PDB file of C-alpha atoms in Angstrom:
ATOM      1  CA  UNK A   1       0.000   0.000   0.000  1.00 90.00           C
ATOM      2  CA  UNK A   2       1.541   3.398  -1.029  1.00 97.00           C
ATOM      3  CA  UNK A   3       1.051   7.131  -1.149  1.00 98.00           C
ATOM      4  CA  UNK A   4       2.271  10.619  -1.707  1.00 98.00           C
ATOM      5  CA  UNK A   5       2.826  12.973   0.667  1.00 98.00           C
ATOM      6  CA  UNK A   6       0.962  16.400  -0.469  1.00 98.00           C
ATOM      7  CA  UNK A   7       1.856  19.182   2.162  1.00 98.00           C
ATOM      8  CA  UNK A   8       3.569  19.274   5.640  1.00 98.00           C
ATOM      9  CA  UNK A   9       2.264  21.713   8.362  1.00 98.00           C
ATOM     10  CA  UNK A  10       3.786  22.834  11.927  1.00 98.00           C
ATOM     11  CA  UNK A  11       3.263  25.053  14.663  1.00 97.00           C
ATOM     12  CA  UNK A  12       5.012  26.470  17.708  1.00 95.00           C
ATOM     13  CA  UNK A  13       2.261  27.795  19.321  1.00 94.00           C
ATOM     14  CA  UNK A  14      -1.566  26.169  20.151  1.00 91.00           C
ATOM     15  CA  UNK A  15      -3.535  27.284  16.881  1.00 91.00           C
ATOM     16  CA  UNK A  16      -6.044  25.216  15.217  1.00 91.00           C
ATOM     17  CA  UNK A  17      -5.024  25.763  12.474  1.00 96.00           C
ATOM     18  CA  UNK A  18      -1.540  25.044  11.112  1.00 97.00           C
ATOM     19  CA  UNK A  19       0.694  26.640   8.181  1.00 98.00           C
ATOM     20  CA  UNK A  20       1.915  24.549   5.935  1.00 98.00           C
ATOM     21  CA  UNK A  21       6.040  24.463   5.253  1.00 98.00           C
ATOM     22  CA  UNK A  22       8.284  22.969   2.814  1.00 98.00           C
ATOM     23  CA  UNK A  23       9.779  20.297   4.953  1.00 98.00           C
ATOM     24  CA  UNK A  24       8.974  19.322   8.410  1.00 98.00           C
ATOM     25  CA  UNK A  25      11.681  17.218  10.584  1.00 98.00           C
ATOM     26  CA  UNK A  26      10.150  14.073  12.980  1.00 98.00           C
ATOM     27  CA  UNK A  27      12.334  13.124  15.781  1.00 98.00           C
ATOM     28  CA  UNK A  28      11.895  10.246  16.704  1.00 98.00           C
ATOM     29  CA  UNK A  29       9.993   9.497  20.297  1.00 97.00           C
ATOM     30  CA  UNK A  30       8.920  13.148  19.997  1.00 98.00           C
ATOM     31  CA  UNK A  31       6.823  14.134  17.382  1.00 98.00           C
ATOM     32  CA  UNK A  32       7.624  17.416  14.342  1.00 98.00           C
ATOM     33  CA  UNK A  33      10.619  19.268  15.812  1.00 98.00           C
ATOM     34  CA  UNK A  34       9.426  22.560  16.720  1.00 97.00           C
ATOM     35  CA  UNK A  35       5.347  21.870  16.773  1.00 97.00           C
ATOM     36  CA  UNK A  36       3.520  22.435  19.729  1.00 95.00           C
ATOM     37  CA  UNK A  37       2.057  18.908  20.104  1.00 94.00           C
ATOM     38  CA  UNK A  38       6.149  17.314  20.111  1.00 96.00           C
ATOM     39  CA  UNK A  39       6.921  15.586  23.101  1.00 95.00           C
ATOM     40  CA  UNK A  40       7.190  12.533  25.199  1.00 96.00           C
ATOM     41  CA  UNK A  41       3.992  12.790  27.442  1.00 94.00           C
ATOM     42  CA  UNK A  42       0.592  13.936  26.157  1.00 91.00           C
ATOM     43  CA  UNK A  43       0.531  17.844  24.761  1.00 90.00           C
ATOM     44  CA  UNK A  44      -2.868  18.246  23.740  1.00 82.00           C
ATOM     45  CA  UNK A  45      -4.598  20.617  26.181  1.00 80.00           C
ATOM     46  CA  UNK A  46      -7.422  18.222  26.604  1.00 82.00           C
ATOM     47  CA  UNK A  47      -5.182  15.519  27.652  1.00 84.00           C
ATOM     48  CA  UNK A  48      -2.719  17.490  30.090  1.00 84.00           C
ATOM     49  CA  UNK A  49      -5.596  18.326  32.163  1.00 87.00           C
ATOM     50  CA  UNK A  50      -6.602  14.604  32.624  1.00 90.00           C
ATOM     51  CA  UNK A  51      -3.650  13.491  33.313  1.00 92.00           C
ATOM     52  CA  UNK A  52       0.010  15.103  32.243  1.00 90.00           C
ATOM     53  CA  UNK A  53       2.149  11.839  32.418  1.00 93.00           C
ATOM     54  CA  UNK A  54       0.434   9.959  29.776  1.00 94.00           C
ATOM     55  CA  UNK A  55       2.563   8.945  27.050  1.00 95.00           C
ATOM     56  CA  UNK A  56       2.054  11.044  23.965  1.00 95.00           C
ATOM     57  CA  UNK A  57       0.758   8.631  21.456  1.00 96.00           C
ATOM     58  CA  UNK A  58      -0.623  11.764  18.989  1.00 95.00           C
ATOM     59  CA  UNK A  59       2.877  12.841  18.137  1.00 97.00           C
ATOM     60  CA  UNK A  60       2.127  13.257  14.271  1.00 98.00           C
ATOM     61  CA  UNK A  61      -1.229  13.664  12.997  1.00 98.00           C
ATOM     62  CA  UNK A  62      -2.212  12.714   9.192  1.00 98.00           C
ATOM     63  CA  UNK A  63      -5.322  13.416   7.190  1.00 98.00           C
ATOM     64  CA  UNK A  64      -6.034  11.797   3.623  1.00 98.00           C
ATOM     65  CA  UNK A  65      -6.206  14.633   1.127  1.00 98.00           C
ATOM     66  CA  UNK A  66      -9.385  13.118  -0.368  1.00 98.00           C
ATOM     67  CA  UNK A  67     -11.547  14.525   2.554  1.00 97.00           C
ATOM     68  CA  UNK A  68     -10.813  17.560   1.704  1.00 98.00           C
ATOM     69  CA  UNK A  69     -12.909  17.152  -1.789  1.00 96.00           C
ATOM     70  CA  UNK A  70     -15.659  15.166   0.192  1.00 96.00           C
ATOM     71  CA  UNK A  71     -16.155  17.766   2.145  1.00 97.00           C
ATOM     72  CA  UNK A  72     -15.876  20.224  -0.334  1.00 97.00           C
ATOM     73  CA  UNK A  73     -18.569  18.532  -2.385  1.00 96.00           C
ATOM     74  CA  UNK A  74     -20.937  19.464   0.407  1.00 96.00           C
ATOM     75  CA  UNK A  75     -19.656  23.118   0.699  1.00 97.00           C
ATOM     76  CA  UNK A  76     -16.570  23.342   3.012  1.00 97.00           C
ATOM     77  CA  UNK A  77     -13.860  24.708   2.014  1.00 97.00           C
ATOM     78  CA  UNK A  78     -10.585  23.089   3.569  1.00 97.00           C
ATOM     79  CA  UNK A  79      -6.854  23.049   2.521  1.00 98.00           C
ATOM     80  CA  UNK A  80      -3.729  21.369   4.296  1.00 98.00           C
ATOM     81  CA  UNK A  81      -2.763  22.237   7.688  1.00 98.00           C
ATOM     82  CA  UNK A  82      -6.450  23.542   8.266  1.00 97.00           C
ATOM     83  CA  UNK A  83      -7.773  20.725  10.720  1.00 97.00           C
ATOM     84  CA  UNK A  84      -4.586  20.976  12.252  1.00 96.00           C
ATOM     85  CA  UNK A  85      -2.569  17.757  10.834  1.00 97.00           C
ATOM     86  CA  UNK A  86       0.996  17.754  10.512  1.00 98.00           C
ATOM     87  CA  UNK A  87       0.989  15.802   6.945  1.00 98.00           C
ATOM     88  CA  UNK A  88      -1.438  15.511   4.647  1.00 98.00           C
ATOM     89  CA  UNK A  89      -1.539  12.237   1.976  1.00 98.00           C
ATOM     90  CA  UNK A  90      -3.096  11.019  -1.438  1.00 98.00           C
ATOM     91  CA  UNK A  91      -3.797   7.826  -2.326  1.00 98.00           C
ATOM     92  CA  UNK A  92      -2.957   5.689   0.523  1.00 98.00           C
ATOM     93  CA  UNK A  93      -6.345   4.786   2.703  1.00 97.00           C
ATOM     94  CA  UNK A  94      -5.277   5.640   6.532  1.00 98.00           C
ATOM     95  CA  UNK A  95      -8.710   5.173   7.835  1.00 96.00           C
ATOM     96  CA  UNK A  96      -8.473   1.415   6.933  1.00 95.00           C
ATOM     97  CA  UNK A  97      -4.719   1.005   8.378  1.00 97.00           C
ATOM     98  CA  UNK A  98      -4.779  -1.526  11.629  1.00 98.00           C
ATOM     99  CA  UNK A  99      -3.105   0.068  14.626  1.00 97.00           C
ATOM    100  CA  UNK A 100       0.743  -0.548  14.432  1.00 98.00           C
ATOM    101  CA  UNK A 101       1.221  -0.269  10.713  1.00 98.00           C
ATOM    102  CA  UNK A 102       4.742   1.429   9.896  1.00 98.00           C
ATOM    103  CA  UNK A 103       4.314   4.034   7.684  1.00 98.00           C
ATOM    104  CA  UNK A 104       7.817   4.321   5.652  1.00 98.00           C
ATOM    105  CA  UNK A 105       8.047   8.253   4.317  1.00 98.00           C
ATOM    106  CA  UNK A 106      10.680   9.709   2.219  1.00 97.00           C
ATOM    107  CA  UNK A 107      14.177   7.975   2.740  1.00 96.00           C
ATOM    108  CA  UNK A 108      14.848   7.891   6.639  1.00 98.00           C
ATOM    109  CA  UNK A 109      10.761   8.725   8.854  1.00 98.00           C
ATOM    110  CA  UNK A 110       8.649   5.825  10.095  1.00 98.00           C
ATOM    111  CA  UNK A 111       5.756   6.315  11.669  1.00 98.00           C
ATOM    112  CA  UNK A 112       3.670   3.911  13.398  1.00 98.00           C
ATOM    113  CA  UNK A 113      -0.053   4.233  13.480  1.00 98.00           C
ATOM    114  CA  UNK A 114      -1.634   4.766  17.140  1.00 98.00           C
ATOM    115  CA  UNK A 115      -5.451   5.207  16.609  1.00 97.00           C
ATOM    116  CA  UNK A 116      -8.019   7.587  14.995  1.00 97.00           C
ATOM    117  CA  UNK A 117      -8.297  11.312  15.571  1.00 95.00           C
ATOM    118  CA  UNK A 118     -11.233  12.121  18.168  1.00 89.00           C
ATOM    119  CA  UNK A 119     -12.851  15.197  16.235  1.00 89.00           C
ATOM    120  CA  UNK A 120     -13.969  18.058  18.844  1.00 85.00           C
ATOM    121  CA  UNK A 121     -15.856  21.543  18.630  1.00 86.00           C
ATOM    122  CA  UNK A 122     -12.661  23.066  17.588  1.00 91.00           C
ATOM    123  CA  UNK A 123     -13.627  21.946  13.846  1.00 94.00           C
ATOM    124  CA  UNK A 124     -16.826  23.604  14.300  1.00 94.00           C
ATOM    125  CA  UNK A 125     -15.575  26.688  15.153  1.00 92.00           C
ATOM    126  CA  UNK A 126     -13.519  26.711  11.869  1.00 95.00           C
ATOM    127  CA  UNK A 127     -16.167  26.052   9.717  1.00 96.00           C
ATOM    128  CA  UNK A 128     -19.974  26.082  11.954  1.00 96.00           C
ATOM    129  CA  UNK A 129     -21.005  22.327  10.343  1.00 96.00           C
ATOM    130  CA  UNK A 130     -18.001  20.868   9.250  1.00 97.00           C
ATOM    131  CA  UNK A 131     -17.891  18.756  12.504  1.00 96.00           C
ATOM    132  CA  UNK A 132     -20.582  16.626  11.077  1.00 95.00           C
ATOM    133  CA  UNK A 133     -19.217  16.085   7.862  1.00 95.00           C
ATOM    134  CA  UNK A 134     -15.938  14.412   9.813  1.00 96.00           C
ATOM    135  CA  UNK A 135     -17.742  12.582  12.259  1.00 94.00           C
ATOM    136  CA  UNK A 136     -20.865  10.335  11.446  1.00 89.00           C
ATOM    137  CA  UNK A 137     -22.644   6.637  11.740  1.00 90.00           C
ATOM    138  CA  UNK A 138     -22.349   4.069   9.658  1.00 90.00           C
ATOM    139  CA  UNK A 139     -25.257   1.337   8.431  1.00 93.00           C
ATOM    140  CA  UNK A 140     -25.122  -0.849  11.415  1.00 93.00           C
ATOM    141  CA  UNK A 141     -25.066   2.588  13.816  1.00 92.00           C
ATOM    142  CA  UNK A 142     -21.427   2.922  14.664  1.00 90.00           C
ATOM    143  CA  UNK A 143     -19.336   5.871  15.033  1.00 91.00           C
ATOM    144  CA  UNK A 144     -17.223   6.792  12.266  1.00 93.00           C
ATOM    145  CA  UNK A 145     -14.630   9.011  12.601  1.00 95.00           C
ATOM    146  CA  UNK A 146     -12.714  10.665   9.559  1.00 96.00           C
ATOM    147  CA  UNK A 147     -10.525  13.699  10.421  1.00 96.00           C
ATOM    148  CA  UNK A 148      -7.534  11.495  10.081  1.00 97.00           C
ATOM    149  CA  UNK A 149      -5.022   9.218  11.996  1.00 98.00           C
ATOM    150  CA  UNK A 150      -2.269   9.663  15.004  1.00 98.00           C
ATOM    151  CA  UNK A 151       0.643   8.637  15.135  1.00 98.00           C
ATOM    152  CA  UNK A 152       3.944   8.380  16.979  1.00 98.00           C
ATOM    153  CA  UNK A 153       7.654   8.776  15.190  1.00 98.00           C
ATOM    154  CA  UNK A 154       9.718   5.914  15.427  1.00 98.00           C
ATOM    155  CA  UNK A 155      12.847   6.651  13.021  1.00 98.00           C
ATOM    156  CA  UNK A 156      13.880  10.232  12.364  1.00 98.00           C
ATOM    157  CA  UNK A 157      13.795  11.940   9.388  1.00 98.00           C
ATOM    158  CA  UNK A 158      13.119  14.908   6.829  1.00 98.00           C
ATOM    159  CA  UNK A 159       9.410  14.968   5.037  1.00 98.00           C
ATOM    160  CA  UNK A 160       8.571  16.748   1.803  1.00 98.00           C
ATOM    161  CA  UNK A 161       5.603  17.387  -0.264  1.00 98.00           C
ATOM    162  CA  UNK A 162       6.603  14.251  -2.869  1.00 98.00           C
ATOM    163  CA  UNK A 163       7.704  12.076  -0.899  1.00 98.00           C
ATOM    164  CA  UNK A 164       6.340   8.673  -0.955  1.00 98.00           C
ATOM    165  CA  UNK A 165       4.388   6.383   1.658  1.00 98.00           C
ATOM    166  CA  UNK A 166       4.884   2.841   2.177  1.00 98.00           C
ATOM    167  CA  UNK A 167       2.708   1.170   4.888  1.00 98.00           C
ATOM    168  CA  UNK A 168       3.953  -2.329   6.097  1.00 98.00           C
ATOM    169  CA  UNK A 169       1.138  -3.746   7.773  1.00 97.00           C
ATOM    170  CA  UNK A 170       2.148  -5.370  11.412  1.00 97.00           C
ATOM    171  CA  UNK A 171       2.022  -9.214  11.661  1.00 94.00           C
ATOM    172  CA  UNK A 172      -0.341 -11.389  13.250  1.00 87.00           C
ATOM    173  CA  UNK A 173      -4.047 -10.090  14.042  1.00 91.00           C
ATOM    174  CA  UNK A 174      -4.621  -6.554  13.047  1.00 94.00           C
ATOM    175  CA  UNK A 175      -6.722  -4.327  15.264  1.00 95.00           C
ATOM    176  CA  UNK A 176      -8.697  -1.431  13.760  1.00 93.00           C
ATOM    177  CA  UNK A 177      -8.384   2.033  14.679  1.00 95.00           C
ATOM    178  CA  UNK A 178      -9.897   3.339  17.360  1.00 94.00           C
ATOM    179  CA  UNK A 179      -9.921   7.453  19.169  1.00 92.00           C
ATOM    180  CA  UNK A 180      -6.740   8.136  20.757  1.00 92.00           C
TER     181      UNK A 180
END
């Protein structure tokens, strides 16, 4: 299973939204060098207040670039970096990924897939709606989330727009995604 890379995105400071750049740096155990949400233990502001010591399993987030027309199709208007992900992708289907896939990109980053992102009001507040368009049911009644996957950096590296995605899917049983 493989994929392009379409736009990297980074901030310093808490913002919803983030600006995209022309490369981004992932360190590994840590997260994008120099974004907000880098670190060991949890950073989002949600999480520190239930409990700071968790370990930070939403290092790098990733959203499939295809959304971005689904939603569009129904009158949003989003572009890279705008629902806050730190990579954006085409062609490689990262809602389907089982948790622990490997996700090779450019020559040296590997990521491994932690879980789904847990949409909040934030997205709302962007665009009054949108939070419905990334968050619905499915036939049988279930939740389906689609505003992208976490992640945690094992190998260092550099990431471009370009760059190609590999997934290796883990052995034995997979497990699907779930919020993290």
């Amino acid at each position: 299973m493989t994929g392009t890379v379409t736009a990297v995105s980074s901030n310093g400071v808490y913002s919803f939204t983030k600006p995209n750049r022309d490369s981004v740096v992932l360190l590994a155990g840590l997260g994008v060098e120099g974004d907000v949400h880098a670190g060991v233990t949890v950073k989002h502001r949600s999480r520190v207040a239930q409990d700071p010591t968790r370990p930070n399993l939403r290092q790098v987030h990733l959203i499939h670039e295809e959304l971005f027309a689904e939603v569009g199709g129904e009158g949003f208007e989003v572009a890279p970096g705008d629902l806050g992900e730190n990579i954006t992708t085409r062609g490689i289907d990262l809602l389907g990924l089982p948790v622990g896939t490997l996700l090779r990109i450019g020559d040296d980053a590997v990521l491994e897939v932690t879980g789904l992102r847990n949409p909040c009001l934030q997205i709302d507040n962007f665009q009054d709606g949108l939070l419905k368009q990334v968050v619905g049911r499915d036939e049988a009644g279930n939740l389906v989330r689609k505003a992208g996957i976490m992640s945690i950096v094992r190998e260092s590296g550099a990431v471009r727009p370009g760059d190609a995605i590999r997934a290796e899917l883990p052995s034995g049983p997979h497990w699907p995604l779930d919020r993290v």
